[in-house]
Short mmCIF file of C-alpha atoms in Angstrom, two decimals:
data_model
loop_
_atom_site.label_atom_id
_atom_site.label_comp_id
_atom_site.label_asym_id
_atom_site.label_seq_id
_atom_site.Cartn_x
_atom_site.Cartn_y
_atom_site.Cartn_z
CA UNK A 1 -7.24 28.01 15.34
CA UNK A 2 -3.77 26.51 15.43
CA UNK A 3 -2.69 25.19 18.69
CA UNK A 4 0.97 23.52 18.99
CA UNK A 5 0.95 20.71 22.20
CA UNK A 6 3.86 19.95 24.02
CA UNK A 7 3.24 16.65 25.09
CA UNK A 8 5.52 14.40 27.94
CA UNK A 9 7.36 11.59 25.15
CA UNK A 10 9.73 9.15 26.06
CA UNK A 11 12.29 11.24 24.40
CA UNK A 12 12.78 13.55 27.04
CA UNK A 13 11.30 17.38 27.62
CA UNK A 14 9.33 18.30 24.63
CA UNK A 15 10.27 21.47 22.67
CA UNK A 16 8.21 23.98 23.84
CA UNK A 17 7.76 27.14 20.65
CA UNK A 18 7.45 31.03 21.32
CA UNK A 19 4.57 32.98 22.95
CA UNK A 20 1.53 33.83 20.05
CA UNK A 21 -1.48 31.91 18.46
CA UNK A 22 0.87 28.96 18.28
CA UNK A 23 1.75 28.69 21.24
CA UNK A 24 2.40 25.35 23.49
CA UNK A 25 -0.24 23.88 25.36
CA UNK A 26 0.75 20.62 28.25
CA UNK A 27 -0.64 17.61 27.18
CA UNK A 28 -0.15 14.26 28.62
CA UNK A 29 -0.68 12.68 25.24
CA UNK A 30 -1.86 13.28 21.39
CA UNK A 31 -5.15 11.92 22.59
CA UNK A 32 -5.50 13.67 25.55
CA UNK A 33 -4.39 17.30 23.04
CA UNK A 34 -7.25 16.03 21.10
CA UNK A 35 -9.91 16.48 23.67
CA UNK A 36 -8.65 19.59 24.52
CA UNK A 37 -8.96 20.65 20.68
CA UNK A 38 -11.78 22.17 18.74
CA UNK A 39 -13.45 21.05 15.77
CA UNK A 40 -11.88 22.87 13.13
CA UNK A 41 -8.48 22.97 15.08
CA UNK A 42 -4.92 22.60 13.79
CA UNK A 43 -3.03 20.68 16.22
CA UNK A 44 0.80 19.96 16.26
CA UNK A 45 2.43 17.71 18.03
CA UNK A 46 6.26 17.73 18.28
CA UNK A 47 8.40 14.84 18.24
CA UNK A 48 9.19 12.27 20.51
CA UNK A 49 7.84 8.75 20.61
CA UNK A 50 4.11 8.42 21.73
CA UNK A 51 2.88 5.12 23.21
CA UNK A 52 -0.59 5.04 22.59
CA UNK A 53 -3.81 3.85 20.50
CA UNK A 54 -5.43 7.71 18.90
CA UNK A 55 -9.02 7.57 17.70
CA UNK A 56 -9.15 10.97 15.78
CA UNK A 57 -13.42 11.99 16.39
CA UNK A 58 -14.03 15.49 15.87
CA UNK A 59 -12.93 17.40 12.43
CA UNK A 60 -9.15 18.26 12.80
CA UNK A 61 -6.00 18.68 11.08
CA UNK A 62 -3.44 16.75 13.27
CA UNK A 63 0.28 17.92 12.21
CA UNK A 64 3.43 15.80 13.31
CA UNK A 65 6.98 18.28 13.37
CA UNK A 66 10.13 16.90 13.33
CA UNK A 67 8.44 13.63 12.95
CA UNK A 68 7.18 12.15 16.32
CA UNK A 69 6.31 8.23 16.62
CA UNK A 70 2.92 6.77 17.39
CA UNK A 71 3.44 2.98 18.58
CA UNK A 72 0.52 1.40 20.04
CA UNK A 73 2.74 -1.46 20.81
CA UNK A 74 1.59 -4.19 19.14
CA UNK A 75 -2.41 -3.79 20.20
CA UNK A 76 -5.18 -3.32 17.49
CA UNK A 77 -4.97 -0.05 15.03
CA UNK A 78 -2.69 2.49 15.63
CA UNK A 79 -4.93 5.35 14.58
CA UNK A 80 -8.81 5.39 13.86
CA UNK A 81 -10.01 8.09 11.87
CA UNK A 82 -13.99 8.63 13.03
CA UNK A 83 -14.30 12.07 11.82
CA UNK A 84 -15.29 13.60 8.80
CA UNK A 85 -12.99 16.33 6.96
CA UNK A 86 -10.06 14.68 9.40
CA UNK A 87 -6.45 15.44 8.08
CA UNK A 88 -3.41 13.42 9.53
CA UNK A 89 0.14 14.62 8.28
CA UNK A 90 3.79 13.82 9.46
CA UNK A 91 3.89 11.12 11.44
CA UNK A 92 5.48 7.58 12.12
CA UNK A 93 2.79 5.32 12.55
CA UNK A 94 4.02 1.79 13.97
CA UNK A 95 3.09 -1.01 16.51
CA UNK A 96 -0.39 -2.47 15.11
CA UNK A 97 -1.72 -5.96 16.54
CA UNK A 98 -0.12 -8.76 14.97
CA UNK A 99 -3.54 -11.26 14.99
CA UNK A 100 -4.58 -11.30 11.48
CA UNK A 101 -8.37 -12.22 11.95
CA UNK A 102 -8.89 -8.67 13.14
CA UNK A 103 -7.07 -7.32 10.27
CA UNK A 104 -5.18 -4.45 12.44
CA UNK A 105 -4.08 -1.02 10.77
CA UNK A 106 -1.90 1.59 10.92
CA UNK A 107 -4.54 3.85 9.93
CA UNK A 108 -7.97 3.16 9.87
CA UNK A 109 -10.70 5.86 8.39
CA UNK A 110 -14.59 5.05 8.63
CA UNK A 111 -15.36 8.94 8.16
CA UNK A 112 -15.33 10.28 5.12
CA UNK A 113 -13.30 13.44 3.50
CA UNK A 114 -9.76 12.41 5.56
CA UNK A 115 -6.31 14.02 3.99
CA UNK A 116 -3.52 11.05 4.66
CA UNK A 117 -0.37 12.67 3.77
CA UNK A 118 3.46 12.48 4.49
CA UNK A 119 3.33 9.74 6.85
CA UNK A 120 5.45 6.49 7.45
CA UNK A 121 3.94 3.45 8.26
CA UNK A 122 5.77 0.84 9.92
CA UNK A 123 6.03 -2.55 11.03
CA UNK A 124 2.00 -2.97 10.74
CA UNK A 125 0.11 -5.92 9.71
CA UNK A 126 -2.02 -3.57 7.46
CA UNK A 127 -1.47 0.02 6.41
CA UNK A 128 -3.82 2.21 5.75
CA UNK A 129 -7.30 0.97 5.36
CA UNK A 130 -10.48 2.89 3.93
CA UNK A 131 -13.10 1.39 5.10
CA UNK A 132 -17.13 1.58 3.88
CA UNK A 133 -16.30 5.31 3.23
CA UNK A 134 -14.85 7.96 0.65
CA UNK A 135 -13.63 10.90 -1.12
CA UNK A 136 -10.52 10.71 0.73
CA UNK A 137 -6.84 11.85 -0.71
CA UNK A 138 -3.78 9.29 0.67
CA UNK A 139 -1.04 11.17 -0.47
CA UNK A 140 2.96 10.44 -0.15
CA UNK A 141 2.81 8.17 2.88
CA UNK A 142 5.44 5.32 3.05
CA UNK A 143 3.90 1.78 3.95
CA UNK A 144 5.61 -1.02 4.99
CA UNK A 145 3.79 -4.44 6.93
CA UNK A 146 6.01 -7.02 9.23
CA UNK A 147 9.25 -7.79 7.85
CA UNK A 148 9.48 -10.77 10.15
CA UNK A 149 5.81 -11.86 8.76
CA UNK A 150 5.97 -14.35 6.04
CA UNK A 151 4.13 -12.61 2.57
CA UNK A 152 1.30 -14.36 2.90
CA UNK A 153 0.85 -13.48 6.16
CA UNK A 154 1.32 -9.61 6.10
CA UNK A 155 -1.45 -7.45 5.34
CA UNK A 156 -2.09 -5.16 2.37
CA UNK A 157 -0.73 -2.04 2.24
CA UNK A 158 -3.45 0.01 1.27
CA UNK A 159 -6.67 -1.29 1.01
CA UNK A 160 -9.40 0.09 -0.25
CA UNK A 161 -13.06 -1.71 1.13
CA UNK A 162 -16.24 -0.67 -0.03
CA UNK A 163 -14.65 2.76 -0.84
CA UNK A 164 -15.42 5.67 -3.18
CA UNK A 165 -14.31 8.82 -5.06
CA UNK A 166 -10.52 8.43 -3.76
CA UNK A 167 -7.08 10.04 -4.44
CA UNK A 168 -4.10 7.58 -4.23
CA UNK A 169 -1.32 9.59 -5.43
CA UNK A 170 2.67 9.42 -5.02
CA UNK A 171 2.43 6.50 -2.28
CA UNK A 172 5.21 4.07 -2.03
CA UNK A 173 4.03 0.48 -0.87
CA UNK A 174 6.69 -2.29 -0.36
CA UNK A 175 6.93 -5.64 1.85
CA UNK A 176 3.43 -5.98 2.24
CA UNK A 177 0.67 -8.51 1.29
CA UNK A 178 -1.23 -6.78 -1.78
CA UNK A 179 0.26 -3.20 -2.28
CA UNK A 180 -2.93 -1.58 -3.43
CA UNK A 181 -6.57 -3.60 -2.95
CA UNK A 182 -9.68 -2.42 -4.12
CA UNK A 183 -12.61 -4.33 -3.05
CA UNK A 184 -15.74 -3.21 -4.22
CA UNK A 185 -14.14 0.05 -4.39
CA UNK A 186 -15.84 2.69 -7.41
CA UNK A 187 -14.26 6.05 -9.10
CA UNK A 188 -10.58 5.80 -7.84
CA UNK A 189 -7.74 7.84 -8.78
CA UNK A 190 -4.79 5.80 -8.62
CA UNK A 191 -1.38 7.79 -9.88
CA UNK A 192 1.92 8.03 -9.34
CA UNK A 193 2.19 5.59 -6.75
CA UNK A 194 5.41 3.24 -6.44
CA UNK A 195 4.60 -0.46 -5.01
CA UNK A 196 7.37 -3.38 -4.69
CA UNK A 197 8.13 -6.37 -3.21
CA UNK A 198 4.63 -7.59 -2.29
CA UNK A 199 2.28 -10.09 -3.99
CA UNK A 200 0.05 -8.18 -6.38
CA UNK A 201 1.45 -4.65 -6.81
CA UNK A 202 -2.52 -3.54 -7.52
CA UNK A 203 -4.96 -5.66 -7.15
CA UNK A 204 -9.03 -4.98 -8.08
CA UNK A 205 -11.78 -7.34 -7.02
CA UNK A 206 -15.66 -6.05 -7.74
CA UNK A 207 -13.84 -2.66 -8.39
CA UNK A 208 -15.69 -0.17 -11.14
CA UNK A 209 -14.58 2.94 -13.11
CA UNK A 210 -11.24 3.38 -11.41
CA UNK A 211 -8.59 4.95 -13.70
CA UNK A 212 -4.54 4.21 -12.97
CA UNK A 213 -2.26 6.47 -14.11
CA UNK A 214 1.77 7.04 -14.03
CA UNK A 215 2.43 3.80 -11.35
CA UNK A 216 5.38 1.97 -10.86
CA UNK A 217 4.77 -1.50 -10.06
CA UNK A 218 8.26 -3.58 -9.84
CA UNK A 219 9.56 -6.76 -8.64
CA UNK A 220 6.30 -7.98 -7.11
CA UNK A 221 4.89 -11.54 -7.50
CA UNK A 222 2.25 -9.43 -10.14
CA UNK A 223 2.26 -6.57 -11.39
CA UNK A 224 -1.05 -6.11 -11.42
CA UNK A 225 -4.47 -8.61 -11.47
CA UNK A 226 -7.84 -7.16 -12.38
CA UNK A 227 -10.65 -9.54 -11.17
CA UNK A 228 -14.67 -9.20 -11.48
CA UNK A 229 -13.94 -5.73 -12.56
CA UNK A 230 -15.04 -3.50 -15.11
CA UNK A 231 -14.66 0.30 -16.68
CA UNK A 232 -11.24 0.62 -15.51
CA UNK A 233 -8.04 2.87 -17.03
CA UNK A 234 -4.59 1.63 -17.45
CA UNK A 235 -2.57 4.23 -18.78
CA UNK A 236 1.15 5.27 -19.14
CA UNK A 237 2.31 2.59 -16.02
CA UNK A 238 5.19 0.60 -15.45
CA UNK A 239 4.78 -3.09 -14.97
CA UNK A 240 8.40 -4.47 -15.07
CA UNK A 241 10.60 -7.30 -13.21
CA UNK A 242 7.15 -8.94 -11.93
CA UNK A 243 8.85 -12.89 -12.05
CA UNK A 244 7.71 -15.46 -10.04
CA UNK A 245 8.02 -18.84 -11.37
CA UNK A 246 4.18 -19.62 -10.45
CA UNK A 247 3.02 -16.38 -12.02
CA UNK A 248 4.89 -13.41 -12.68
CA UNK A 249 2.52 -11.54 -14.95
CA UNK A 250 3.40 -7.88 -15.80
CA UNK A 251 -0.85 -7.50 -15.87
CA UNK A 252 -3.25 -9.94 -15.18
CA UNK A 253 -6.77 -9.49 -16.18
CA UNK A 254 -9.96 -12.13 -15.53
CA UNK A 255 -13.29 -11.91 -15.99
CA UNK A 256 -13.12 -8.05 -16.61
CA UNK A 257 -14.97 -6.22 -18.75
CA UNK A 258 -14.14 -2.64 -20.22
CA UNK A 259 -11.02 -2.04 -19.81
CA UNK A 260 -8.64 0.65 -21.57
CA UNK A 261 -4.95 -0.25 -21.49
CA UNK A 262 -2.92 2.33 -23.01
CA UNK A 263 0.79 4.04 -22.95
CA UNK A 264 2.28 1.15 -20.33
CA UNK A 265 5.76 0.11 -19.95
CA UNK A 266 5.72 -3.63 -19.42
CA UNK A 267 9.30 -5.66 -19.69
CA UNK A 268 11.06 -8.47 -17.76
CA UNK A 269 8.12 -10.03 -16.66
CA UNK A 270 7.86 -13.40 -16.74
CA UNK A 271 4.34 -13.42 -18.98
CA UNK A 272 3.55 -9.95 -19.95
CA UNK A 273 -0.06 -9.42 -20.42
CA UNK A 274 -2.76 -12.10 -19.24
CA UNK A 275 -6.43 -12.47 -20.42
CA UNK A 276 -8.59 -15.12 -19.21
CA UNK A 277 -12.57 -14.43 -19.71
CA UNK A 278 -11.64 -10.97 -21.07
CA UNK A 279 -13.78 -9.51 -21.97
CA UNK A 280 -16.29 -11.42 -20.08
CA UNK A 281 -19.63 -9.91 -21.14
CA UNK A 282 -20.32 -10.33 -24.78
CA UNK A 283 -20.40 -6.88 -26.50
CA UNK A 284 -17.67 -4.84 -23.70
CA UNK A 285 -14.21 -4.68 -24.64
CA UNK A 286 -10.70 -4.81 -23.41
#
């Protein structure tokens, strides 16, 4: 079923569409059009600015129009994602805590099978974050941390933990921490994804059998570091303009074993391509 919510924003009336299977429901908030909603429900919300915290828990496909705002003014995650098969399209996502022992998100999934696509993330200490979970597909969302945060002290922008069988594809990552962390993260699809101006465009600790394809990782700190890592893809990316004076590697790789690199682009680095303990089992390959 498809049921549109006009919900009371800080904008002003909300827009309310024509009679039929679509038609508006009052809601005092997303959250509140969420427990009205069924499992299996498509629910959009039209825009305005929403001040609140969602936790997404049943299995629903959650559509922003016109692009409304979700700012949980500066308190903890924005959006929780503790359904499976949960998709979350078309919205501005901004206002996570700022404390960075509780590592707050703009999105946070820990159900698997969510569909993260066409959002903006904004002025969040991380982005999104897949957490102990997988087979998820984060598609064409814009991330961006703190600007007034320090690099070090941002979060990354998406960051993979303990996460499985994903789709990263045609993401744009910039002014964060790390643009894309895997950690302990297996079987990723990483392509077509555009990450600048953070630390380590991608960056792989205890991360197996992912495969990168078609990135764009440019005027970072590092292009990319591969670290206690193994069976992972490189092909036809784009390290270039990675310069710091401490570092500045176009690629990075230590302790890996089993690594393909094939078809990249890598120019005005400052050092190229780095291999330290690679390969670091005797017989594997890089």
């Amino acid at each position: 079923a498809a049921v549109a919510f006009a919900v009371a924003t800080a904008m002003g009336s909300p827009v309310i569409p024509g009679s039929g299977p679509s038609s508006a429901v009052a809601a005092e908030s997303i959250s509140d059009a969420l427990a009205r909603a069924a499992p299996g429900d498509t629910v959009r919300i039209k825009g305005g600015v929403h001040h609140e915290q969602l936790v997404i828990d049943k299995p629903v496909v959650l559509i922003g129009e016109d692009s409304p705002v979700i700012d949980a003014g500066q308190a903890g995650d924005v959006v929780v994602i503790a359904a499976e098969g949960v998709t979350l399209r078309g919205f501005i996502i901004q206002g996570s805590g700022r404390g960075v022992s509780a590592e707050p998100a703009g999105i946070r999934v820990i159900a698997s099978g969510a569909t993260i696509e066409d959002n903006v993330l904004r002025d969040v200490l991380y982005g999104i974050v897949l957490q102990e979970t997988g087979s998820h597909t984060v598609r064409n969302n814009h991330v961006q941390s703190v600007l007034e945060f320090t690099q070090e002290r941002r979060g990354n922008g998406i960051y993979l933990h303990n996460s499985y069988d994903n789709i990263l594809e045609g993401n744009v990552v910039k002014d964060t921490k790390d643009g894309i962390l895997l950690l302990f993260a297996d079987r990723n699809i990483i392509r077509d994804n555009t990450v600048t101006q953070v630390r380590y465009g991608i960056h792989f600790m205890y991360a197996s059998n992912n495969t990168m394809t078609d990135n764009v990782f440019s005027h970072n700190v590092n292009g990319g570091v591969l670290m206690y890592s193994d069976g992972t893809i490189f092909r036809n990316n784009e390290f270039a303009y990675n310069r710091s004076l401490a570092s500045g590697y176009g690629i990075m790789f230590k302790d890996v074993d089993d690594v393909e690199v094939s078809g990249n682009y890598i120019h005005h680095n400052r050092i190229g391509l780095a291999l330290e303990g690679a390969p670091f089992t005797p017989g594997a390959f890089v």
